[in-house]
Short mmCIF file of C-alpha atoms in Angstrom, two decimals:
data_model
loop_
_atom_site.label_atom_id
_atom_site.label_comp_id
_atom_site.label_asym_id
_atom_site.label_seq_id
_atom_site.Cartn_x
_atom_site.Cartn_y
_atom_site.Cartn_z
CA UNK A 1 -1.31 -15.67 -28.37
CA UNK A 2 1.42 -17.65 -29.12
CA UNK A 3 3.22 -20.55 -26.64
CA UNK A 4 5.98 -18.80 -25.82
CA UNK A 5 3.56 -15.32 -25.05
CA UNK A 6 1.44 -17.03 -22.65
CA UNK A 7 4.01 -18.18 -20.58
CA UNK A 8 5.52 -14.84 -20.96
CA UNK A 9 2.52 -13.31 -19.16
CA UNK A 10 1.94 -16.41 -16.79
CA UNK A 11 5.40 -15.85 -15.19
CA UNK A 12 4.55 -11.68 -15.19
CA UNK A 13 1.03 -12.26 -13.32
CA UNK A 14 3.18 -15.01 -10.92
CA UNK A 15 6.18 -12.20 -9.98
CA UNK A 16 3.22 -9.58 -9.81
CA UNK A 17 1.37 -11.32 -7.15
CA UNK A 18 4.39 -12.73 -5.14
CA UNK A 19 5.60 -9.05 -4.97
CA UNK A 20 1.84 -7.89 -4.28
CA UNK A 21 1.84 -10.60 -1.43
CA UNK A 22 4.85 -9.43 0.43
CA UNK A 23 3.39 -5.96 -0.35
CA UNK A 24 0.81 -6.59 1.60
CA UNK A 25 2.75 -8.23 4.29
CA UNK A 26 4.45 -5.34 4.86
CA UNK A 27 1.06 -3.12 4.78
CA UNK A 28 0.13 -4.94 8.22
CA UNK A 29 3.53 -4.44 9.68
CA UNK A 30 3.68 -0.90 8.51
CA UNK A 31 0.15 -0.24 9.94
CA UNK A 32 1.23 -1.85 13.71
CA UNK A 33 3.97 0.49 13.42
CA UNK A 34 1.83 3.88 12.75
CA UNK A 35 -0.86 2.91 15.21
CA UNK A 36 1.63 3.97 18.12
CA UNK A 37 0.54 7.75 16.74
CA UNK A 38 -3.08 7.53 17.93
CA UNK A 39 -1.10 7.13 22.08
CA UNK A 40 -1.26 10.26 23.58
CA UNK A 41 1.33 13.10 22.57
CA UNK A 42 3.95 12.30 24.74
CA UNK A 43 3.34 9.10 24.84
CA UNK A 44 3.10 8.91 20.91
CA UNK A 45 6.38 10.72 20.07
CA UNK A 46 8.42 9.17 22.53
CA UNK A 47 7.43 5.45 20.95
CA UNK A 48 7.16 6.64 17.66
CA UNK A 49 10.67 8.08 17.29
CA UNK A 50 12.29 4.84 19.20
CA UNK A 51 10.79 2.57 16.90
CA UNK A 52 11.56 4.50 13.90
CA UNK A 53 15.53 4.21 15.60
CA UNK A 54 15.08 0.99 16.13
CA UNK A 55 14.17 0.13 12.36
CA UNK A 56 16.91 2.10 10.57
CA UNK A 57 19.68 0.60 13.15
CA UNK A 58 18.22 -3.05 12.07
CA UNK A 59 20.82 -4.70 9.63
CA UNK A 60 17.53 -7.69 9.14
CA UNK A 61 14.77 -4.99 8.52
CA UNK A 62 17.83 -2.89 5.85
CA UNK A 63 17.71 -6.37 3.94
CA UNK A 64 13.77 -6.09 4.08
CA UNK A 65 13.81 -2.34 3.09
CA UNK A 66 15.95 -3.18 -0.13
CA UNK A 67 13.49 -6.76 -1.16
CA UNK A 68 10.62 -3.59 -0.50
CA UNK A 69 11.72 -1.32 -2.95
CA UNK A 70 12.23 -4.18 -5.29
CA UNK A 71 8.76 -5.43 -4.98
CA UNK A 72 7.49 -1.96 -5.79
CA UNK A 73 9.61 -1.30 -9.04
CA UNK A 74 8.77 -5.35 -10.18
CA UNK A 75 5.18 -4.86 -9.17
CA UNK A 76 4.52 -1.55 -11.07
CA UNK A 77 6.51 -2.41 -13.68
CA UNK A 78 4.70 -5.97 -14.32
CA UNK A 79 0.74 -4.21 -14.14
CA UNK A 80 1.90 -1.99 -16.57
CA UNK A 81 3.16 -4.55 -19.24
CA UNK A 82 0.27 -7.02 -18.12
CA UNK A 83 -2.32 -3.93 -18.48
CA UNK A 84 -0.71 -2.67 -21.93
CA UNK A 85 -0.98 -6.29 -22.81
CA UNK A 86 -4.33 -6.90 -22.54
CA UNK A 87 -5.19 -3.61 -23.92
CA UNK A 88 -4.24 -4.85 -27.35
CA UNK A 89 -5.61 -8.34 -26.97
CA UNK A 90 -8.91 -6.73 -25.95
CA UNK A 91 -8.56 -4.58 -28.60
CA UNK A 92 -8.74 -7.40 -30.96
CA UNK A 93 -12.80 -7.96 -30.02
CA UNK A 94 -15.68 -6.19 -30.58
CA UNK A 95 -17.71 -7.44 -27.93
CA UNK A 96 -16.03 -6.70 -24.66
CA UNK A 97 -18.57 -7.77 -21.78
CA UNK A 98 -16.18 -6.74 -18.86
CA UNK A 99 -18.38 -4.02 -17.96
CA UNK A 100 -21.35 -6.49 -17.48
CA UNK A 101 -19.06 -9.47 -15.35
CA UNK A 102 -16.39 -7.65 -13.37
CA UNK A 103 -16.61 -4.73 -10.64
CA UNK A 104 -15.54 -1.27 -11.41
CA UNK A 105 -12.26 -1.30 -9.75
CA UNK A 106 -11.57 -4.89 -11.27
CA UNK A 107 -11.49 -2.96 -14.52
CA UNK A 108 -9.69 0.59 -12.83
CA UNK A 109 -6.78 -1.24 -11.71
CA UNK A 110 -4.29 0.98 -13.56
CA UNK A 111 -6.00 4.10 -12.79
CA UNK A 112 -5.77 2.75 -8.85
CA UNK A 113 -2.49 2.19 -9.20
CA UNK A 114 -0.98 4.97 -10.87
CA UNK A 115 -2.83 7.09 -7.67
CA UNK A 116 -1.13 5.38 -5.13
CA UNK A 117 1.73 5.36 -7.24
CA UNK A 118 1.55 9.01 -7.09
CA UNK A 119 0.79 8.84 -2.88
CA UNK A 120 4.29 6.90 -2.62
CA UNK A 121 6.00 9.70 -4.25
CA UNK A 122 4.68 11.99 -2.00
CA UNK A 123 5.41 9.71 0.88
CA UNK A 124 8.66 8.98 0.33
CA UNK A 125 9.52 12.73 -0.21
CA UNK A 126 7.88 13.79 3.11
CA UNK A 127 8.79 10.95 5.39
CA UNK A 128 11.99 8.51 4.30
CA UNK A 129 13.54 11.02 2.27
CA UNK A 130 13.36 13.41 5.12
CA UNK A 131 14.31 10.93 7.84
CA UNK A 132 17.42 9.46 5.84
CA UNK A 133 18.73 12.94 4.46
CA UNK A 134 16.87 15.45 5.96
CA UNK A 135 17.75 17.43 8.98
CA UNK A 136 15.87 16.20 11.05
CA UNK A 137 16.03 17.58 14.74
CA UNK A 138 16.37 15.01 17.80
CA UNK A 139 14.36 14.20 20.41
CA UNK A 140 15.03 14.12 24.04
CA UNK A 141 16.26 10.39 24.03
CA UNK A 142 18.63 11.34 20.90
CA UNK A 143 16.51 10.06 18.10
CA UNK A 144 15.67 11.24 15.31
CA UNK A 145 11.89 13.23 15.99
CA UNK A 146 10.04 11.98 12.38
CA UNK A 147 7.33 12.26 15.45
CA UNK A 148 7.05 16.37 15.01
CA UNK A 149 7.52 15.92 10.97
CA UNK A 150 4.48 13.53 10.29
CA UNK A 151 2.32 15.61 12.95
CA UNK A 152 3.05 18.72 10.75
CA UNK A 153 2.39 17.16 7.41
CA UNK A 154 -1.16 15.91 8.89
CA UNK A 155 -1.82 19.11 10.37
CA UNK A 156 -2.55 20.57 6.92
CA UNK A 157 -6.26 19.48 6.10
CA UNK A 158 -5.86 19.41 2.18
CA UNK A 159 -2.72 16.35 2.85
CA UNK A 160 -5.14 14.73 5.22
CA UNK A 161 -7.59 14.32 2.36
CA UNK A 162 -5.11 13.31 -0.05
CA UNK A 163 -3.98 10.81 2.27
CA UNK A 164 -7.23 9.19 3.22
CA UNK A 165 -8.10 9.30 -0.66
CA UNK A 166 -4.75 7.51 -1.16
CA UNK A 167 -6.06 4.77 1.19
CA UNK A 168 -9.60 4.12 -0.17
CA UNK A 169 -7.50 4.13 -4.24
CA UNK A 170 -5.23 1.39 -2.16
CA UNK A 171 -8.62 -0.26 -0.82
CA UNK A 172 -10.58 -0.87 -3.37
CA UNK A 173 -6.49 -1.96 -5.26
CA UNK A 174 -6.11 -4.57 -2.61
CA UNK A 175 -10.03 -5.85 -2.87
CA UNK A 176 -9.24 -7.36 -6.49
CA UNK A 177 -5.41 -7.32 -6.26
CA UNK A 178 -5.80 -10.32 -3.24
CA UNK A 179 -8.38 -12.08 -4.76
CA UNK A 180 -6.15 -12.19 -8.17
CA UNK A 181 -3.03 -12.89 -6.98
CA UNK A 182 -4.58 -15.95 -5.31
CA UNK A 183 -5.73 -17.76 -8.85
CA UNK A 184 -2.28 -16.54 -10.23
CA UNK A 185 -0.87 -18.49 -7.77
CA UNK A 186 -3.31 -21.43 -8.13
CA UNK A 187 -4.71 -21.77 -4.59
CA UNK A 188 -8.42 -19.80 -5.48
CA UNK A 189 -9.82 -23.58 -5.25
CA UNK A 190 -13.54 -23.43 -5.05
CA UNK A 191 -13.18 -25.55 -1.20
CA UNK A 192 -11.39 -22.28 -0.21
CA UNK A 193 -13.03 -19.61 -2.10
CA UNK A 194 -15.64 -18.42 0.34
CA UNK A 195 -12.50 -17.64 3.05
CA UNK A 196 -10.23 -16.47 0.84
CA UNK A 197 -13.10 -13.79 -0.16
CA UNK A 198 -14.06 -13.33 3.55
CA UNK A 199 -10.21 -12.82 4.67
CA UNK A 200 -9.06 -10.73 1.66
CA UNK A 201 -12.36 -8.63 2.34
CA UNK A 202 -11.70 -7.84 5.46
CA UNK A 203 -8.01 -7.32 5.19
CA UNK A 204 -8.62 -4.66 2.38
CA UNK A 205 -11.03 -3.26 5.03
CA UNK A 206 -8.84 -2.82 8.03
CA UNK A 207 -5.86 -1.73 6.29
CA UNK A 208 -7.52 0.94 4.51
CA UNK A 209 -9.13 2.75 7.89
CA UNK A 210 -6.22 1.25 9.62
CA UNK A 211 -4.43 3.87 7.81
CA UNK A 212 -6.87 6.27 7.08
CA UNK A 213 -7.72 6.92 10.77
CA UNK A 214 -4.34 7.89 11.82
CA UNK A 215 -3.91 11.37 9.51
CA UNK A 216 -7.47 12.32 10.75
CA UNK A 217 -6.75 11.68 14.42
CA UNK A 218 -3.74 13.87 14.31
CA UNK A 219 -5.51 16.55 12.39
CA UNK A 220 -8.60 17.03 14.97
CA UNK A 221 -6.29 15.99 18.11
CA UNK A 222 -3.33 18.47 17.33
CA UNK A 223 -4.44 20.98 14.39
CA UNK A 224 -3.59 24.27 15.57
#
């Protein structure tokens, strides 16, 4: 690989983890949010919807919405040039010993990724989609009631276990994804290794039952 090439892919692995980083800033806020669905009914829809308001009236969190979608389109866009990349390069040797060195989801990274590629499309459709053009009905208070719309979607057992499969794909994505994004950024020193591990572990962790407990706590608490 030529000069020119490797800086090519240096500054493609550096926009990829920058964008995977505020990714998974946004995970934790985005998870703080949804936890106000495991209150009680009531409780839950009437916080639910007034936080929901309270994001799409925020002119600061629009600006964050837009540097979101952004850091989606860059981030899929760079794995699948970086991945296509190294698909020729390792096509160039016989002897690839990835399957001996790395973990199984180290070397599934597109598959992972095209799956919760395909759970954003599905949860865009059913939840921003619907709450930015859909009809949605109001509540009580006058907001908008994406309250009744995500209880309905997890009310259907078969989207339930697409969902929670969505979350272990983005699990075991975030388990390497932190871990890489840290030497692509330089700071996987070996003096910081061992809580860089221990912190990206257990942030891949909570966010994926974070997430994964909310769709089957609506499902046994309200399935009808």
């Amino acid at each position: 690989m030529d000069q020119k090439g490797t800086l090519s892919t240096l500054m493609r692995k550096t926009l990829m983890a920058l964008t995977g980083l505020f990714l998974c800033f946004f995970l934790v806020i985005h998870l703080l949010g949804n936890l106000q669905l495991l209150l009680p009914a009531e409780q839950a829809k009437e916080s639910f919807n007034s936080y929901s308001q309270l994001l799409s009236g925020n002119i600061f969190i629009k600006v964050i919405s837009y540097v979101l979608y952004a850091s989606i389109v860059i981030h899929c866009l760079d794995a699948l040039l970086i991945t296509l990349k190294n698909k020729r390069v390792a096509g160039k040797y016989l002897h690839d010993q990835r399957r001996i060195s790395s973990k199984w989801y180290s070397r599934n990274m597109g598959i992972l990724g095209t799956l919760i590629l395909i759970f954003l499309v599905f949860h865009f459709k059913d939840f921003w989609y619907q709450y930015k053009f859909g009809g949605l009905p109001v509540d009580e208070y006058g907001h908008k009631d994406l309250y009744t719309i995500v209880v309905g979607v997890y009310r259907d057992w078969w989207y339930v276990l697409f969902y929670v499969l969505a979350m272990f794909a983005l699990g075991f994505h975030l388990l390497h994804g932190f871990f890489s994004a840290a030497r692509s950024l330089g700071v996987y020193h070996p003096r910081y290794v061992r809580w860089i591990r221990v912190f990206g572990t257990w942030y891949s962790y909570i966010i994926t039952f974070g997430f994964a407990i909310i769709p089957i706590y609506i499902y046994l608490t309200q399935h009808t």
